[in-house]
């Protein structure tokens, strides 16, 4: 026999031996307490083997990002009412609070009507939280400058998010929500860009 035939025969023998009956369990095998249900054992095993949280769907990601955007605009605008010196900045801040509270309410209505319903998570991103924290200690013209920059970048990011989801989102009601907000956010961005 040549070498290739021997290797092939050995491989086949190994493969066939793995198909044979299993050896009986030894005394080292794990026993399960009869008072513990099999569902508990399966759940515990699944939890141990799959400790990572499942990925959010594109719709949930969109909803959370939109909710965080509203929360950021509201938080920074409330700070502007106390810390800004510019009358135009304070006027804009009032408008943003009203508009973004309305947007949040509309988002909650849309997501509650979905099947399955989604719950918006308004937790700020690390970048948003850093900006809010920095603005808390800022006053006067320094605050005005930081607030205007945050409003410009925040509204631009939100506009990009809305346009992207409106074009290729996976939930029709959320696509309608996104496309319906594009003109409003565009107007807010133009207003922020005009602030001095």
PDB file of C-alpha atoms in Angstrom:
ATOM      1  CA  UNK A   1       0.000   0.000   0.000  1.00  0.00           C
ATOM      2  CA  UNK A   2       1.173   3.460  -0.689  1.00  0.00           C
ATOM      3  CA  UNK A   3       1.254   6.236   1.881  1.00  0.00           C
ATOM      4  CA  UNK A   4      -1.868   8.061   0.615  1.00  0.00           C
ATOM      5  CA  UNK A   5      -3.947   4.880   0.961  1.00  0.00           C
ATOM      6  CA  UNK A   6      -2.702   4.310   4.519  1.00  0.00           C
ATOM      7  CA  UNK A   7      -3.508   7.914   5.524  1.00  0.00           C
ATOM      8  CA  UNK A   8      -6.955   7.659   3.962  1.00  0.00           C
ATOM      9  CA  UNK A   9      -7.672   4.339   5.740  1.00  0.00           C
ATOM     10  CA  UNK A  10      -6.498   5.748   9.100  1.00  0.00           C
ATOM     11  CA  UNK A  11      -8.683   8.843   8.672  1.00  0.00           C
ATOM     12  CA  UNK A  12     -11.710   6.684   7.854  1.00  0.00           C
ATOM     13  CA  UNK A  13     -11.076   4.487  10.907  1.00  0.00           C
ATOM     14  CA  UNK A  14     -10.864   7.502  13.189  1.00  0.00           C
ATOM     15  CA  UNK A  15     -14.057   8.970  11.737  1.00  0.00           C
ATOM     16  CA  UNK A  16     -15.940   5.686  12.144  1.00  0.00           C
ATOM     17  CA  UNK A  17     -14.774   5.191  15.710  1.00  0.00           C
ATOM     18  CA  UNK A  18     -16.341   8.500  16.702  1.00  0.00           C
ATOM     19  CA  UNK A  19     -19.731   7.194  15.544  1.00  0.00           C
ATOM     20  CA  UNK A  20     -19.718   4.274  18.011  1.00  0.00           C
ATOM     21  CA  UNK A  21     -21.627   4.084  21.292  1.00  0.00           C
ATOM     22  CA  UNK A  22     -20.632   6.444  24.062  1.00  0.00           C
ATOM     23  CA  UNK A  23     -18.856   5.175  27.131  1.00  0.00           C
ATOM     24  CA  UNK A  24     -21.019   5.006  30.239  1.00  0.00           C
ATOM     25  CA  UNK A  25     -20.859   7.950  32.624  1.00  0.00           C
ATOM     26  CA  UNK A  26     -18.282   7.691  35.346  1.00  0.00           C
ATOM     27  CA  UNK A  27     -18.652   8.597  38.970  1.00  0.00           C
ATOM     28  CA  UNK A  28     -17.156  12.025  38.162  1.00  0.00           C
ATOM     29  CA  UNK A  29     -20.273  13.042  36.219  1.00  0.00           C
ATOM     30  CA  UNK A  30     -22.304  16.031  37.405  1.00  0.00           C
ATOM     31  CA  UNK A  31     -25.606  15.327  39.109  1.00  0.00           C
ATOM     32  CA  UNK A  32     -28.537  17.697  39.046  1.00  0.00           C
ATOM     33  CA  UNK A  33     -30.545  18.346  42.170  1.00  0.00           C
ATOM     34  CA  UNK A  34     -34.035  17.015  41.503  1.00  0.00           C
ATOM     35  CA  UNK A  35     -35.545  20.109  43.145  1.00  0.00           C
ATOM     36  CA  UNK A  36     -34.079  22.313  40.410  1.00  0.00           C
ATOM     37  CA  UNK A  37     -36.182  22.456  37.267  1.00  0.00           C
ATOM     38  CA  UNK A  38     -34.647  21.683  33.897  1.00  0.00           C
ATOM     39  CA  UNK A  39     -35.681  25.179  32.752  1.00  0.00           C
ATOM     40  CA  UNK A  40     -33.502  26.697  35.479  1.00  0.00           C
ATOM     41  CA  UNK A  41     -30.533  24.566  34.439  1.00  0.00           C
ATOM     42  CA  UNK A  42     -31.014  25.486  30.781  1.00  0.00           C
ATOM     43  CA  UNK A  43     -31.392  29.169  31.649  1.00  0.00           C
ATOM     44  CA  UNK A  44     -28.294  29.151  33.830  1.00  0.00           C
ATOM     45  CA  UNK A  45     -26.301  27.400  31.118  1.00  0.00           C
ATOM     46  CA  UNK A  46     -27.541  29.856  28.476  1.00  0.00           C
ATOM     47  CA  UNK A  47     -26.683  32.793  30.725  1.00  0.00           C
ATOM     48  CA  UNK A  48     -23.204  31.434  31.310  1.00  0.00           C
ATOM     49  CA  UNK A  49     -22.525  30.674  27.670  1.00  0.00           C
ATOM     50  CA  UNK A  50     -24.123  33.848  26.271  1.00  0.00           C
ATOM     51  CA  UNK A  51     -23.188  36.624  28.693  1.00  0.00           C
ATOM     52  CA  UNK A  52     -23.126  39.260  25.941  1.00  0.00           C
ATOM     53  CA  UNK A  53     -26.283  41.350  25.509  1.00  0.00           C
ATOM     54  CA  UNK A  54     -28.081  41.016  22.189  1.00  0.00           C
ATOM     55  CA  UNK A  55     -27.513  43.732  19.603  1.00  0.00           C
ATOM     56  CA  UNK A  56     -30.232  46.366  19.288  1.00  0.00           C
ATOM     57  CA  UNK A  57     -32.233  46.346  16.079  1.00  0.00           C
ATOM     58  CA  UNK A  58     -31.729  49.222  13.612  1.00  0.00           C
ATOM     59  CA  UNK A  59     -35.131  50.584  14.673  1.00  0.00           C
ATOM     60  CA  UNK A  60     -34.233  50.505  18.375  1.00  0.00           C
ATOM     61  CA  UNK A  61     -30.879  52.135  17.649  1.00  0.00           C
ATOM     62  CA  UNK A  62     -32.599  54.895  15.686  1.00  0.00           C
ATOM     63  CA  UNK A  63     -35.197  55.439  18.421  1.00  0.00           C
ATOM     64  CA  UNK A  64     -32.540  55.614  21.141  1.00  0.00           C
ATOM     65  CA  UNK A  65     -30.385  58.024  19.141  1.00  0.00           C
ATOM     66  CA  UNK A  66     -33.351  60.284  18.411  1.00  0.00           C
ATOM     67  CA  UNK A  67     -34.409  60.235  22.077  1.00  0.00           C
ATOM     68  CA  UNK A  68     -30.869  61.064  23.230  1.00  0.00           C
ATOM     69  CA  UNK A  69     -30.718  63.908  20.711  1.00  0.00           C
ATOM     70  CA  UNK A  70     -33.926  65.402  22.102  1.00  0.00           C
ATOM     71  CA  UNK A  71     -32.662  64.960  25.682  1.00  0.00           C
ATOM     72  CA  UNK A  72     -29.392  66.698  24.792  1.00  0.00           C
ATOM     73  CA  UNK A  73     -31.127  69.635  23.128  1.00  0.00           C
ATOM     74  CA  UNK A  74     -33.468  70.050  26.101  1.00  0.00           C
ATOM     75  CA  UNK A  75     -30.698  69.767  28.726  1.00  0.00           C
ATOM     76  CA  UNK A  76     -28.373  72.250  27.029  1.00  0.00           C
ATOM     77  CA  UNK A  77     -31.231  74.647  26.295  1.00  0.00           C
ATOM     78  CA  UNK A  78     -32.334  74.630  29.937  1.00  0.00           C
ATOM     79  CA  UNK A  79     -28.756  75.512  30.878  1.00  0.00           C
ATOM     80  CA  UNK A  80     -28.887  78.351  28.331  1.00  0.00           C
ATOM     81  CA  UNK A  81     -31.849  79.903  30.101  1.00  0.00           C
ATOM     82  CA  UNK A  82     -29.638  80.389  33.185  1.00  0.00           C
ATOM     83  CA  UNK A  83     -26.108  80.711  31.803  1.00  0.00           C
ATOM     84  CA  UNK A  84     -26.417  82.544  28.469  1.00  0.00           C
ATOM     85  CA  UNK A  85     -26.035  86.313  28.120  1.00  0.00           C
ATOM     86  CA  UNK A  86     -27.349  86.699  24.573  1.00  0.00           C
ATOM     87  CA  UNK A  87     -31.083  87.402  24.260  1.00  0.00           C
ATOM     88  CA  UNK A  88     -31.130  85.586  20.901  1.00  0.00           C
ATOM     89  CA  UNK A  89     -29.528  82.508  22.468  1.00  0.00           C
ATOM     90  CA  UNK A  90     -32.120  82.491  25.268  1.00  0.00           C
ATOM     91  CA  UNK A  91     -34.964  82.903  22.758  1.00  0.00           C
ATOM     92  CA  UNK A  92     -33.591  80.028  20.676  1.00  0.00           C
ATOM     93  CA  UNK A  93     -33.230  77.902  23.828  1.00  0.00           C
ATOM     94  CA  UNK A  94     -36.925  78.417  24.683  1.00  0.00           C
ATOM     95  CA  UNK A  95     -37.877  77.341  21.164  1.00  0.00           C
ATOM     96  CA  UNK A  96     -35.655  74.252  21.372  1.00  0.00           C
ATOM     97  CA  UNK A  97     -37.130  73.122  24.684  1.00  0.00           C
ATOM     98  CA  UNK A  98     -40.663  73.376  23.307  1.00  0.00           C
ATOM     99  CA  UNK A  99     -39.800  71.757  19.979  1.00  0.00           C
ATOM    100  CA  UNK A 100     -37.796  68.863  21.409  1.00  0.00           C
ATOM    101  CA  UNK A 101     -40.311  68.102  24.154  1.00  0.00           C
ATOM    102  CA  UNK A 102     -42.876  67.866  21.341  1.00  0.00           C
ATOM    103  CA  UNK A 103     -40.580  65.643  19.298  1.00  0.00           C
ATOM    104  CA  UNK A 104     -40.042  63.353  22.283  1.00  0.00           C
ATOM    105  CA  UNK A 105     -43.800  63.051  22.839  1.00  0.00           C
ATOM    106  CA  UNK A 106     -44.359  62.226  19.169  1.00  0.00           C
ATOM    107  CA  UNK A 107     -41.565  59.632  19.202  1.00  0.00           C
ATOM    108  CA  UNK A 108     -43.106  57.947  22.251  1.00  0.00           C
ATOM    109  CA  UNK A 109     -46.508  57.839  20.542  1.00  0.00           C
ATOM    110  CA  UNK A 110     -45.071  56.311  17.362  1.00  0.00           C
ATOM    111  CA  UNK A 111     -42.986  53.707  19.193  1.00  0.00           C
ATOM    112  CA  UNK A 112     -45.858  52.696  21.490  1.00  0.00           C
ATOM    113  CA  UNK A 113     -47.980  51.950  18.415  1.00  0.00           C
ATOM    114  CA  UNK A 114     -45.432  49.571  16.900  1.00  0.00           C
ATOM    115  CA  UNK A 115     -45.715  45.812  17.161  1.00  0.00           C
ATOM    116  CA  UNK A 116     -43.697  44.967  19.099  1.00  0.00           C
ATOM    117  CA  UNK A 117     -43.571  48.352  20.801  1.00  0.00           C
ATOM    118  CA  UNK A 118     -40.196  50.018  21.255  1.00  0.00           C
ATOM    119  CA  UNK A 119     -39.187  52.087  24.248  1.00  0.00           C
ATOM    120  CA  UNK A 120     -36.936  55.090  23.535  1.00  0.00           C
ATOM    121  CA  UNK A 121     -33.861  55.270  25.778  1.00  0.00           C
ATOM    122  CA  UNK A 122     -32.840  58.947  26.128  1.00  0.00           C
ATOM    123  CA  UNK A 123     -29.463  58.189  27.727  1.00  0.00           C
ATOM    124  CA  UNK A 124     -26.930  60.699  26.439  1.00  0.00           C
ATOM    125  CA  UNK A 125     -23.857  59.514  24.585  1.00  0.00           C
ATOM    126  CA  UNK A 126     -20.490  60.045  26.281  1.00  0.00           C
ATOM    127  CA  UNK A 127     -19.813  63.006  23.964  1.00  0.00           C
ATOM    128  CA  UNK A 128     -23.195  64.587  24.716  1.00  0.00           C
ATOM    129  CA  UNK A 129     -22.713  64.135  28.461  1.00  0.00           C
ATOM    130  CA  UNK A 130     -19.239  65.696  28.295  1.00  0.00           C
ATOM    131  CA  UNK A 131     -20.671  68.743  26.519  1.00  0.00           C
ATOM    132  CA  UNK A 132     -23.492  69.102  29.052  1.00  0.00           C
ATOM    133  CA  UNK A 133     -21.043  68.805  31.957  1.00  0.00           C
ATOM    134  CA  UNK A 134     -18.743  71.432  30.432  1.00  0.00           C
ATOM    135  CA  UNK A 135     -21.654  73.817  29.879  1.00  0.00           C
ATOM    136  CA  UNK A 136     -22.767  73.508  33.503  1.00  0.00           C
ATOM    137  CA  UNK A 137     -19.643  75.367  34.608  1.00  0.00           C
ATOM    138  CA  UNK A 138     -19.586  77.872  31.770  1.00  0.00           C
ATOM    139  CA  UNK A 139     -21.180  81.334  31.939  1.00  0.00           C
ATOM    140  CA  UNK A 140     -21.680  84.393  29.779  1.00  0.00           C
ATOM    141  CA  UNK A 141     -20.104  84.672  26.339  1.00  0.00           C
ATOM    142  CA  UNK A 142     -18.115  81.466  26.837  1.00  0.00           C
ATOM    143  CA  UNK A 143     -21.379  79.641  27.432  1.00  0.00           C
ATOM    144  CA  UNK A 144     -23.024  81.289  24.427  1.00  0.00           C
ATOM    145  CA  UNK A 145     -20.167  80.168  22.172  1.00  0.00           C
ATOM    146  CA  UNK A 146     -20.217  76.584  23.489  1.00  0.00           C
ATOM    147  CA  UNK A 147     -24.015  76.382  23.308  1.00  0.00           C
ATOM    148  CA  UNK A 148     -24.172  77.645  19.726  1.00  0.00           C
ATOM    149  CA  UNK A 149     -21.463  75.182  18.631  1.00  0.00           C
ATOM    150  CA  UNK A 150     -23.280  72.312  20.389  1.00  0.00           C
ATOM    151  CA  UNK A 151     -26.584  73.254  18.755  1.00  0.00           C
ATOM    152  CA  UNK A 152     -25.003  73.464  15.314  1.00  0.00           C
ATOM    153  CA  UNK A 153     -23.249  70.103  15.557  1.00  0.00           C
ATOM    154  CA  UNK A 154     -26.159  68.417  17.366  1.00  0.00           C
ATOM    155  CA  UNK A 155     -28.732  69.512  14.813  1.00  0.00           C
ATOM    156  CA  UNK A 156     -26.449  68.544  11.920  1.00  0.00           C
ATOM    157  CA  UNK A 157     -25.980  65.055  13.388  1.00  0.00           C
ATOM    158  CA  UNK A 158     -29.721  64.705  13.967  1.00  0.00           C
ATOM    159  CA  UNK A 159     -30.498  65.870  10.447  1.00  0.00           C
ATOM    160  CA  UNK A 160     -28.071  63.284   9.034  1.00  0.00           C
ATOM    161  CA  UNK A 161     -29.646  60.568  11.211  1.00  0.00           C
ATOM    162  CA  UNK A 162     -33.183  61.453  10.132  1.00  0.00           C
ATOM    163  CA  UNK A 163     -32.326  61.580   6.440  1.00  0.00           C
ATOM    164  CA  UNK A 164     -30.507  58.243   6.605  1.00  0.00           C
ATOM    165  CA  UNK A 165     -33.319  56.478   8.446  1.00  0.00           C
ATOM    166  CA  UNK A 166     -35.995  58.035   6.233  1.00  0.00           C
ATOM    167  CA  UNK A 167     -34.147  56.670   3.191  1.00  0.00           C
ATOM    168  CA  UNK A 168     -33.293  53.182   4.406  1.00  0.00           C
ATOM    169  CA  UNK A 169     -34.946  52.496   7.770  1.00  0.00           C
ATOM    170  CA  UNK A 170     -36.525  49.148   8.548  1.00  0.00           C
ATOM    171  CA  UNK A 171     -39.828  50.307  10.139  1.00  0.00           C
ATOM    172  CA  UNK A 172     -42.257  52.309   7.931  1.00  0.00           C
ATOM    173  CA  UNK A 173     -43.827  54.295  10.804  1.00  0.00           C
ATOM    174  CA  UNK A 174     -40.376  55.374  11.985  1.00  0.00           C
ATOM    175  CA  UNK A 175     -39.352  56.246   8.431  1.00  0.00           C
ATOM    176  CA  UNK A 176     -42.400  58.531   8.271  1.00  0.00           C
ATOM    177  CA  UNK A 177     -41.482  60.030  11.657  1.00  0.00           C
ATOM    178  CA  UNK A 178     -37.923  60.682  10.447  1.00  0.00           C
ATOM    179  CA  UNK A 179     -38.911  62.214   7.120  1.00  0.00           C
ATOM    180  CA  UNK A 180     -41.555  64.353   8.833  1.00  0.00           C
ATOM    181  CA  UNK A 181     -38.939  65.887  11.136  1.00  0.00           C
ATOM    182  CA  UNK A 182     -36.384  66.704   8.429  1.00  0.00           C
ATOM    183  CA  UNK A 183     -37.877  70.163   7.616  1.00  0.00           C
ATOM    184  CA  UNK A 184     -38.117  71.102  11.314  1.00  0.00           C
ATOM    185  CA  UNK A 185     -34.550  70.053  12.119  1.00  0.00           C
ATOM    186  CA  UNK A 186     -33.311  71.814   8.980  1.00  0.00           C
ATOM    187  CA  UNK A 187     -34.995  75.001  10.213  1.00  0.00           C
ATOM    188  CA  UNK A 188     -33.442  74.546  13.674  1.00  0.00           C
ATOM    189  CA  UNK A 189     -30.001  74.069  12.119  1.00  0.00           C
ATOM    190  CA  UNK A 190     -30.433  77.233  10.045  1.00  0.00           C
ATOM    191  CA  UNK A 191     -31.485  79.135  13.168  1.00  0.00           C
ATOM    192  CA  UNK A 192     -28.478  77.805  15.107  1.00  0.00           C
ATOM    193  CA  UNK A 193     -26.139  78.774  12.268  1.00  0.00           C
ATOM    194  CA  UNK A 194     -27.561  82.323  12.349  1.00  0.00           C
ATOM    195  CA  UNK A 195     -26.943  82.776  16.101  1.00  0.00           C
ATOM    196  CA  UNK A 196     -24.202  85.234  17.089  1.00  0.00           C
TER     197      UNK A 196
END
